[in-house]
PDB file of C-alpha atoms and ligand atoms in Angstrom:
ATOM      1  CA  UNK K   1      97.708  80.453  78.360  1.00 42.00           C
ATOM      2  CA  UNK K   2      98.060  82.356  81.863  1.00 50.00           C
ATOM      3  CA  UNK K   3      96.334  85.650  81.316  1.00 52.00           C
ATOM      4  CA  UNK K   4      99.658  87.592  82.838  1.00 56.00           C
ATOM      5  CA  UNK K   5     101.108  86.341  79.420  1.00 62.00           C
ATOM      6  CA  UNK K   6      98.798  88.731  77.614  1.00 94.00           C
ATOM      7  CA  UNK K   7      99.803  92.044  79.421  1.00 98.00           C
ATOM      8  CA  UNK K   8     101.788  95.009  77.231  1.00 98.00           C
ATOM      9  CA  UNK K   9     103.785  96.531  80.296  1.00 98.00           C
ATOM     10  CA  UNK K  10     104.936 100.060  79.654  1.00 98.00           C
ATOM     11  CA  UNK K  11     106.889 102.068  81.507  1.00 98.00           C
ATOM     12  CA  UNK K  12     109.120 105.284  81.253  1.00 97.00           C
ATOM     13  CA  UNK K  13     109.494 108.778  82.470  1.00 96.00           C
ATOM     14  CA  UNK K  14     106.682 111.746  82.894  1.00 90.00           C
ATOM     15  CA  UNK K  15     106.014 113.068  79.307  1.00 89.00           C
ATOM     16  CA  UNK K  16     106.968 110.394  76.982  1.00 93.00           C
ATOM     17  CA  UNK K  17     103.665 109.396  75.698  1.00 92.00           C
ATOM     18  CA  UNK K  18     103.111 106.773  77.952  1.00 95.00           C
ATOM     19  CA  UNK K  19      99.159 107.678  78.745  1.00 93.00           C
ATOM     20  CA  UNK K  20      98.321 108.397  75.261  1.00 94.00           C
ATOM     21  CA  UNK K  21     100.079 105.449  73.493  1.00 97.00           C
ATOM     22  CA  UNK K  22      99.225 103.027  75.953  1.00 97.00           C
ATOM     23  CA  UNK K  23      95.527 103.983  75.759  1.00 96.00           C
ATOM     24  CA  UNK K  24      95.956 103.583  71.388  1.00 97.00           C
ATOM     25  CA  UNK K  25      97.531 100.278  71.917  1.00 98.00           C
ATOM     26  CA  UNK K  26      94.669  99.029  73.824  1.00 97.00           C
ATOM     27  CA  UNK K  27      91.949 100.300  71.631  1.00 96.00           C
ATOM     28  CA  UNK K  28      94.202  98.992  68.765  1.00 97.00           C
ATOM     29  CA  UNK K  29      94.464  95.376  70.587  1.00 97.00           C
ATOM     30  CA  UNK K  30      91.570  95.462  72.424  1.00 96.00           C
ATOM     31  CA  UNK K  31      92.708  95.075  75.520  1.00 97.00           C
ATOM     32  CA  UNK K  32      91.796  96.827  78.707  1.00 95.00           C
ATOM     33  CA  UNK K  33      93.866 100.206  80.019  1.00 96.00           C
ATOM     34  CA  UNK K  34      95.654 100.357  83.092  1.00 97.00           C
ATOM     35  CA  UNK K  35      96.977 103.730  84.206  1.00 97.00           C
ATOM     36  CA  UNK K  36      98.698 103.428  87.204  1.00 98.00           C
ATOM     37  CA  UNK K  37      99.870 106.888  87.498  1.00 97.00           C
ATOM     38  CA  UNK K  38      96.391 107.606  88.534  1.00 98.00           C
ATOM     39  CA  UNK K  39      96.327 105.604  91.099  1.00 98.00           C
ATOM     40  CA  UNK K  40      99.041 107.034  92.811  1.00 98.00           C
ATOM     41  CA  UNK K  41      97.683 110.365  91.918  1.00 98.00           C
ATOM     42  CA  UNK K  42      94.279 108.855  93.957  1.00 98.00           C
ATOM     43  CA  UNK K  43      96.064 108.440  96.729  1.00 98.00           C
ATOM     44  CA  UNK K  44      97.851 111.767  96.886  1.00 98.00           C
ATOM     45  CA  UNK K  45      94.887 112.987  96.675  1.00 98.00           C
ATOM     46  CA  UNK K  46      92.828 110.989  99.238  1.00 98.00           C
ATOM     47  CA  UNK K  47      95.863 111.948 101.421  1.00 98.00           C
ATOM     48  CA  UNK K  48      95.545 115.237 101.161  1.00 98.00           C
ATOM     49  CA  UNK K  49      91.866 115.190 101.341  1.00 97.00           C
ATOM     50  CA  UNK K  50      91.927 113.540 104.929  1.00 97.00           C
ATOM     51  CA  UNK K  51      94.574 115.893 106.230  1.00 98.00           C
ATOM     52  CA  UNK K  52      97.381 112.968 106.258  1.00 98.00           C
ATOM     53  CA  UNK K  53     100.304 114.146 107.509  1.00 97.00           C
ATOM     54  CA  UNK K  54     102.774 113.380 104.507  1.00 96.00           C
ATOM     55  CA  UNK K  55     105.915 112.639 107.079  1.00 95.00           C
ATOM     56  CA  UNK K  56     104.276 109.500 108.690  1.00 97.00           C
ATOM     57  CA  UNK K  57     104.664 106.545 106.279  1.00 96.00           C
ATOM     58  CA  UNK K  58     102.286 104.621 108.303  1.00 97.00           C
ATOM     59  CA  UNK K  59      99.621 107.052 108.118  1.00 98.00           C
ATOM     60  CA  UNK K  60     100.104 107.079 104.581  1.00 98.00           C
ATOM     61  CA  UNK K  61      99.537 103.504 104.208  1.00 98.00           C
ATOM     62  CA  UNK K  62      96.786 102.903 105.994  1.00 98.00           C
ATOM     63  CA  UNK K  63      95.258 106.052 103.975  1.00 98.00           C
ATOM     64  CA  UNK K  64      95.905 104.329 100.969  1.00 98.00           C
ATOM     65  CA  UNK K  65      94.369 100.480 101.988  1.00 98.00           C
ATOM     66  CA  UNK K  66      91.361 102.887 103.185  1.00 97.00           C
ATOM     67  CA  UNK K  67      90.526 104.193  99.970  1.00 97.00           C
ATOM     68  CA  UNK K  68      87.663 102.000  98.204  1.00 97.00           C
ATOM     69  CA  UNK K  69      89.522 103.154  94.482  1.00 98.00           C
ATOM     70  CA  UNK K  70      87.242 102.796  91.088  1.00 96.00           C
ATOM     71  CA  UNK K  71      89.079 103.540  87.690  1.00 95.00           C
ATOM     72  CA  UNK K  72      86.771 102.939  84.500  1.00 92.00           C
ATOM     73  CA  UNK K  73      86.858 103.460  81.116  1.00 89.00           C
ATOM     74  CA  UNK K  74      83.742 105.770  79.828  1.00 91.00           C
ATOM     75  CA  UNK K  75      83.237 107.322  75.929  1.00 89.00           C
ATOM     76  CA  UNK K  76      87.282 107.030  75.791  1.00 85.00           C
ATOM     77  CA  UNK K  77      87.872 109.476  79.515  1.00 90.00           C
ATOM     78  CA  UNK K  78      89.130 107.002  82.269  1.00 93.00           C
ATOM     79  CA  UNK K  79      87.578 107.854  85.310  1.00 97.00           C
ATOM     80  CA  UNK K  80      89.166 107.767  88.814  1.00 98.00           C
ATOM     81  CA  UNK K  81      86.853 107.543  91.782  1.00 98.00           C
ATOM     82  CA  UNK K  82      87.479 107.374  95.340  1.00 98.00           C
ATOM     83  CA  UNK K  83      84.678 106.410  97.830  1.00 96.00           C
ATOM     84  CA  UNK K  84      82.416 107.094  94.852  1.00 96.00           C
ATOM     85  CA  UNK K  85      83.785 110.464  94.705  1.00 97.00           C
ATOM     86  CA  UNK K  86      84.948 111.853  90.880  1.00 98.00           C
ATOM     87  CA  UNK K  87      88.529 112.768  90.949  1.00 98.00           C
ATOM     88  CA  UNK K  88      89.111 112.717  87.485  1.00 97.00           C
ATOM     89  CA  UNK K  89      90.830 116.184  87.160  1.00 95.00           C
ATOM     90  CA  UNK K  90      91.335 116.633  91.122  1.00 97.00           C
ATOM     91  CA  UNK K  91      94.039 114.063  90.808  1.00 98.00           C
ATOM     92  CA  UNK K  92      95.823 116.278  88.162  1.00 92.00           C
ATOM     93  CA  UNK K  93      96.560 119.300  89.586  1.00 92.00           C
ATOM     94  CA  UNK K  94     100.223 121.137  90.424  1.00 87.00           C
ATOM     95  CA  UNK K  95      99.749 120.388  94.053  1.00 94.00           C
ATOM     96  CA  UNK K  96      98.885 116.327  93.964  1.00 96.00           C
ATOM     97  CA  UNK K  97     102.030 116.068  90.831  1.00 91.00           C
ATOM     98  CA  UNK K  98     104.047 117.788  94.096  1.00 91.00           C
ATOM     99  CA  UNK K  99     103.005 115.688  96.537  1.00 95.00           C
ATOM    100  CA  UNK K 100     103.309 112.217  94.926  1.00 95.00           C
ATOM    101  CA  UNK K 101     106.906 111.471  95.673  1.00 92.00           C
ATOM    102  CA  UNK K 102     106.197 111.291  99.383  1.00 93.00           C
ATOM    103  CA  UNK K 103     103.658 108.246  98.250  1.00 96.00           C
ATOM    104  CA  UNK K 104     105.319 106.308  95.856  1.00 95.00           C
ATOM    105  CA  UNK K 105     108.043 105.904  97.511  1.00 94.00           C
ATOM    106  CA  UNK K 106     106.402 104.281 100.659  1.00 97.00           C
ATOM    107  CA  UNK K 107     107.002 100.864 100.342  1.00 96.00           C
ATOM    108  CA  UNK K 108     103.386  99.811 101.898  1.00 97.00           C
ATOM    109  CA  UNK K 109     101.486 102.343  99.630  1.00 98.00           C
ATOM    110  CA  UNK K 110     103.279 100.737  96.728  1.00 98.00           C
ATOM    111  CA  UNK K 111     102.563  97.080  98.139  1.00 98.00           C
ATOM    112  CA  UNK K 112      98.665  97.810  98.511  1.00 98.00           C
ATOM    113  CA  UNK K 113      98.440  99.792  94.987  1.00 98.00           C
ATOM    114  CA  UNK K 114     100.381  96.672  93.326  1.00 98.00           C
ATOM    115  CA  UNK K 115      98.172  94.305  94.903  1.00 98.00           C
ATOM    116  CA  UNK K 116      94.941  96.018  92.796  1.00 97.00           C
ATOM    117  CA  UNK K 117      97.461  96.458  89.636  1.00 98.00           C
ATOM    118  CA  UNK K 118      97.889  92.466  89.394  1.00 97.00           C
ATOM    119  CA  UNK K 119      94.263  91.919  90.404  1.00 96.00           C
ATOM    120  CA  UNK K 120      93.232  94.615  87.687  1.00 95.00           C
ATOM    121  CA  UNK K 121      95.615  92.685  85.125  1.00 96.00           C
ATOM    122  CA  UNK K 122      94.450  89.391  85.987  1.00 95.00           C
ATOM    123  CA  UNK K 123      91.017  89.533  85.100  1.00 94.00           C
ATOM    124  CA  UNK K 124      91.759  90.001  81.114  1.00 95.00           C
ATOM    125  CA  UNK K 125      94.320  91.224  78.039  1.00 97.00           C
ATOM    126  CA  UNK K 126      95.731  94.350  79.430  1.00 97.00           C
ATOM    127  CA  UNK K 127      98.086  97.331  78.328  1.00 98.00           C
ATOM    128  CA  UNK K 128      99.905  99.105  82.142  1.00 98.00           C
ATOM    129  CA  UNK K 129     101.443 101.792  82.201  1.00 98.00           C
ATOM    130  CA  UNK K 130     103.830 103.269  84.908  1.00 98.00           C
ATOM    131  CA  UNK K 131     107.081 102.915  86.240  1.00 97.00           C
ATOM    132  CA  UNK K 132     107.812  99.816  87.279  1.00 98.00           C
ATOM    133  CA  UNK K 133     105.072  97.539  85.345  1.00 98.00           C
ATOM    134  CA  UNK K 134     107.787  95.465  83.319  1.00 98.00           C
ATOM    135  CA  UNK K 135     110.204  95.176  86.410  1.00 98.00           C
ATOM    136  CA  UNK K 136     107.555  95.006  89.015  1.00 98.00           C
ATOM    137  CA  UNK K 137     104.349  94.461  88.932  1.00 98.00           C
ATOM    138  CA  UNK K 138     104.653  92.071  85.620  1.00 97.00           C
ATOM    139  CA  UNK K 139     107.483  90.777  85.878  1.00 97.00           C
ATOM    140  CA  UNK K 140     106.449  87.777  83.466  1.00 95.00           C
ATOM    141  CA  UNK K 141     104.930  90.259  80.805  1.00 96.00           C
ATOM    142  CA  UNK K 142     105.837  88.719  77.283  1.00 95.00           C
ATOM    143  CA  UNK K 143     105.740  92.210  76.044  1.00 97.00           C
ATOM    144  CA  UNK K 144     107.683  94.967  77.593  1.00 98.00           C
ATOM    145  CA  UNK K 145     108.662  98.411  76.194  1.00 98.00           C
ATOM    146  CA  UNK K 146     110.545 101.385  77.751  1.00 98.00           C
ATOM    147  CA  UNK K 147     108.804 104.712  76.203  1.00 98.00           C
ATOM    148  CA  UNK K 148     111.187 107.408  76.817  1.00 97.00           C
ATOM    149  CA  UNK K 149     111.845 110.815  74.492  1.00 97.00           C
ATOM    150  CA  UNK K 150     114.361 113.437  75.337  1.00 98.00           C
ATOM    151  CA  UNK K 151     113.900 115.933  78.202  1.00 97.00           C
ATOM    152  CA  UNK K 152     113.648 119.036  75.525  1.00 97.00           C
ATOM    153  CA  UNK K 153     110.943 117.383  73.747  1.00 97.00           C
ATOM    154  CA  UNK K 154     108.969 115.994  76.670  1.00 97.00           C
ATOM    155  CA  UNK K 155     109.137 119.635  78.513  1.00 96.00           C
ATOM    156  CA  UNK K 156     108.038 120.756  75.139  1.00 95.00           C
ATOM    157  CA  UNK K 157     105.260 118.539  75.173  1.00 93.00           C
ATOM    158  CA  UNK K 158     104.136 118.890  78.744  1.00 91.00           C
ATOM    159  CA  UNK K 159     104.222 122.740  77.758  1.00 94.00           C
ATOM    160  CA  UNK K 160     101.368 122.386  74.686  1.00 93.00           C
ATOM    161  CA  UNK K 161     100.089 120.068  77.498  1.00 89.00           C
ATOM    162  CA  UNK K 162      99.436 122.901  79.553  1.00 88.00           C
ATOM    163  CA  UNK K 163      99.237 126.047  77.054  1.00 93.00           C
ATOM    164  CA  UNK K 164      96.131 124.149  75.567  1.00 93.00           C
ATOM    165  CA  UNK K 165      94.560 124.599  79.094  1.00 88.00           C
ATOM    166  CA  UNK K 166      95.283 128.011  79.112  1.00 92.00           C
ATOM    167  CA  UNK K 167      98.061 127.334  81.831  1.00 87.00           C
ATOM    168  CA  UNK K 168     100.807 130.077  81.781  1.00 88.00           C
ATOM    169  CA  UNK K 169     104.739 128.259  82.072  1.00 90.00           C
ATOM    170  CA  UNK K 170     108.180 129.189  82.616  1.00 95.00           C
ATOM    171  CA  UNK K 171     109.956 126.700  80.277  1.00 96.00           C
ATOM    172  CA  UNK K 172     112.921 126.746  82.133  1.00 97.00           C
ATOM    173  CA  UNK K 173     111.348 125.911  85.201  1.00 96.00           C
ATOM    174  CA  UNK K 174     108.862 123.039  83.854  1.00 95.00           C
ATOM    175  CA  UNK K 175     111.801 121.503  82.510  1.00 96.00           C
ATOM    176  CA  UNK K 176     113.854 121.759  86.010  1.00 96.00           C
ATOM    177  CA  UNK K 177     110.624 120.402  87.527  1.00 93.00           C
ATOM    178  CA  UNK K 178     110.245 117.525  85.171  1.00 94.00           C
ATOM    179  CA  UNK K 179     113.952 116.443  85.839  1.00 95.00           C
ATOM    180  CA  UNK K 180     113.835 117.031  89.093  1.00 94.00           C
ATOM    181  CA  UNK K 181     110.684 114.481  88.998  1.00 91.00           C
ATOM    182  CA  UNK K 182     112.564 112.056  86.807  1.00 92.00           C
ATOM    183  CA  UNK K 183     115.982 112.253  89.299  1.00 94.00           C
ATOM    184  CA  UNK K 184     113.373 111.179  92.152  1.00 92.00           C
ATOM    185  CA  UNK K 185     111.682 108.517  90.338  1.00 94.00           C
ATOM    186  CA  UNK K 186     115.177 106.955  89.216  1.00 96.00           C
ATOM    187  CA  UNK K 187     116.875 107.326  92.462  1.00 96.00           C
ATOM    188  CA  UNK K 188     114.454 106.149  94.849  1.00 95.00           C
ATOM    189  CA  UNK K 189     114.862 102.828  96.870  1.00 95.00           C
ATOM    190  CA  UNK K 190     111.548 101.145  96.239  1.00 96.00           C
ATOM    191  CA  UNK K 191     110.885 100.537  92.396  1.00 97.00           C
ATOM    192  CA  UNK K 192     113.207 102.593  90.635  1.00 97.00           C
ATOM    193  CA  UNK K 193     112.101 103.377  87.468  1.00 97.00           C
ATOM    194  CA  UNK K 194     114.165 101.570  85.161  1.00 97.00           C
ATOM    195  CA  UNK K 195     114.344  99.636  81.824  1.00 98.00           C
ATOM    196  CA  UNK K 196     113.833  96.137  82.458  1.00 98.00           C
ATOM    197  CA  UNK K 197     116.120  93.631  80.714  1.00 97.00           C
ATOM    198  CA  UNK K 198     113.754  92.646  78.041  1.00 97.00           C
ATOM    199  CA  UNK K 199     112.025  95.675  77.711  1.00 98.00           C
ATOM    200  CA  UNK K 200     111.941  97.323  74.006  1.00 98.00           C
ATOM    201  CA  UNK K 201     113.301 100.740  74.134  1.00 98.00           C
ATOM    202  CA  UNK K 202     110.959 103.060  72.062  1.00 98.00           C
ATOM    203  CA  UNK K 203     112.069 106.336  72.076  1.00 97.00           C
ATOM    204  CA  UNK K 204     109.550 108.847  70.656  1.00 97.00           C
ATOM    205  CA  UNK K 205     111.747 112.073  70.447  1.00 97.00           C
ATOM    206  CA  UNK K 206     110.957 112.133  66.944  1.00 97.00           C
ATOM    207  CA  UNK K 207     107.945 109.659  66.709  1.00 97.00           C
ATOM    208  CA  UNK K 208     103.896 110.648  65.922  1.00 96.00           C
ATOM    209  CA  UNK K 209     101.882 109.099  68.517  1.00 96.00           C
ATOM    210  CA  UNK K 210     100.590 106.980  65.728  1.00 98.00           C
ATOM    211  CA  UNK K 211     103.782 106.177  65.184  1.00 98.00           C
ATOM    212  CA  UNK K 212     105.048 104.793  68.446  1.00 98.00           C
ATOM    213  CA  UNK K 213     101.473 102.672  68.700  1.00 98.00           C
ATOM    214  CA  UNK K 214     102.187 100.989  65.227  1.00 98.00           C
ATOM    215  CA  UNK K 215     106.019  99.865  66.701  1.00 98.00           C
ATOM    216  CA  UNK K 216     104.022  98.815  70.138  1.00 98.00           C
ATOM    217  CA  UNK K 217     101.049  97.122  68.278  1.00 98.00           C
ATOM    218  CA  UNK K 218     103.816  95.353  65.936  1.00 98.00           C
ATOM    219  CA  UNK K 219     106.028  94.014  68.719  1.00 98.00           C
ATOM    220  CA  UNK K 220     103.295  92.791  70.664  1.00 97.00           C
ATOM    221  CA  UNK K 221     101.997  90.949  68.358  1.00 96.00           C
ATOM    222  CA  UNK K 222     105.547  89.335  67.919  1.00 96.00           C
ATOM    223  CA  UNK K 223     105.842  88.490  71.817  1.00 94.00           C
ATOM    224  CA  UNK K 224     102.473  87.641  72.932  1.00 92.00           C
TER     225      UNK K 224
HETATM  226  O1   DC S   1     102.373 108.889  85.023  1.00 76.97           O
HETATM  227  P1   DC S   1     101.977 109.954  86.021  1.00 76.97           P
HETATM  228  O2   DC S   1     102.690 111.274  85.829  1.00 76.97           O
HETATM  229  O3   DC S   1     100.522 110.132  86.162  1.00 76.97           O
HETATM  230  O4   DC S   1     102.512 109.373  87.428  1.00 76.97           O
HETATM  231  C1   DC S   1     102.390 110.112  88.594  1.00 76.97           C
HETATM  232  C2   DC S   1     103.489 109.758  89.575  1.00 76.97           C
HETATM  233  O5   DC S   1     103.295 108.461  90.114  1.00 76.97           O
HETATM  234  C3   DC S   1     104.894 109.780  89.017  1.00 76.97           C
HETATM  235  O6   DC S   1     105.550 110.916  89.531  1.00 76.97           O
HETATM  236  C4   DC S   1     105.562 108.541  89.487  1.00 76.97           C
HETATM  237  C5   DC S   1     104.507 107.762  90.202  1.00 76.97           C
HETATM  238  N1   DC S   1     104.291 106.429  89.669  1.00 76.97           N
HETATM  239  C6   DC S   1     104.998 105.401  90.234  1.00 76.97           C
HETATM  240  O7   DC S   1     105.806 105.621  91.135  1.00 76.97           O
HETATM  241  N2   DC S   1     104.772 104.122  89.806  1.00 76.97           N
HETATM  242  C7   DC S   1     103.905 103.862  88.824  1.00 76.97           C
HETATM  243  N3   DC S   1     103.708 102.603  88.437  1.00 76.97           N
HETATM  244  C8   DC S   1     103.187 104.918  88.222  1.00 76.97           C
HETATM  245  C9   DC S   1     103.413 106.197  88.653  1.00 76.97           C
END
């Protein structure tokens, strides 16, 4: 059996779960985690860093094959290096979340970070998570799902998100920002994010977390 046969491809829009459930599944299946957000996030952030200017897409690609990028698992916290450097929580601030649209939407900085997706997928049984893992990157995944959950709930949860690190928010204006993200992230020319035709649409408006991993756990153990 090819080992692109045992991927779990999820994708779907900021604040559906995706990170969370897709890090359960894996301990659940024992199979290895793949966050791809972060890895766009790395780059944002290595941008940044070096003083890239964020209009030249060229600049921005060669940035990104620059970057020597480490993401590991350790006592259940994946963390992102770059160039040996921790970026663990640099990559999660207001000002990289702002800034990624001008990466992932460069075709070359998508072409590199796919490149070290399939090569991270390849080496065993793997749950991804992003945007465009099922329509993609994985293209052949057995087992694709399409986490998505209203925008009311996911502002809702990106809120407790935030309150629980003592960040003040404007509801109104999180949930403008998260559609606003969304819009870009659907519209955009290069990898759209999108349900792919065989996906599994899981929508966890009114799921528990252990919830949505049981209907994940159960389907990929129907597909794969
Ligand atoms: O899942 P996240 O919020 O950490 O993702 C950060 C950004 O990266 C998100 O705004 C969209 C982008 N992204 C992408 O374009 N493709 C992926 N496979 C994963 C994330």
């Amino acid at each position: 059996m090819n080992s692109l046969t045992q991927i779990i491809a999820i994708d779907g829009p900021a604040g559906a779960g995706k990170s969370t459930v897709a890090r359960k599944v894996a301990e659940a299946m024992n199979f290895a985690f793949l966050d791809t957000g972060a890895m766009y996030r790395a780059a944002t952030w290595w941008a940044l860093e070096q003083r890239i200017d964020l209009d030249d897409p060229v600049a921005l690609a060669e940035a990104t094959r620059s970057m020597q990028l480490d993401l590991n698992e350790e006592e259940g916290v994946l963390r992102v290096r770059v160039n040996g450097h921790d970026i663990t929580d640099a990559i999660r601030t207001p000002e990289v979340t702002r800034q990624i649209y001008r990466l992932d939407q460069n075709a070359q900085v998508r072409e590199h970070l796919v490149e070290l997706q399939r090569v991270f997928g390849g080496r065993g049984p793997t749950v991804a998570e992003g945007r465009d893992m099922g329509t993609v990157v994985f293209p052949k995944a057995r087992c694709k799902v399409f986490l998505d959950a209203s925008l009311d709930e996911r502002t809702r949860r990106r809120a407790a998100e935030l309150a629980a690190k003592g960040v003040a928010i404007d509801l109104d204006a999180l949930k403008a920002e998260i559609h606003e993200r969304d819009e870009k992230t659907r519209t955009r020319a290069v990898a759209p994010l999108r349900r792919a035709d065989d996906a599994a649409l899981v929508d966890t408006t009114r799921l528990t977390i252990e919830q949505a991993v049981d209907a994940i756990v159960h389907l990929a153990r129907t597909r794969l």
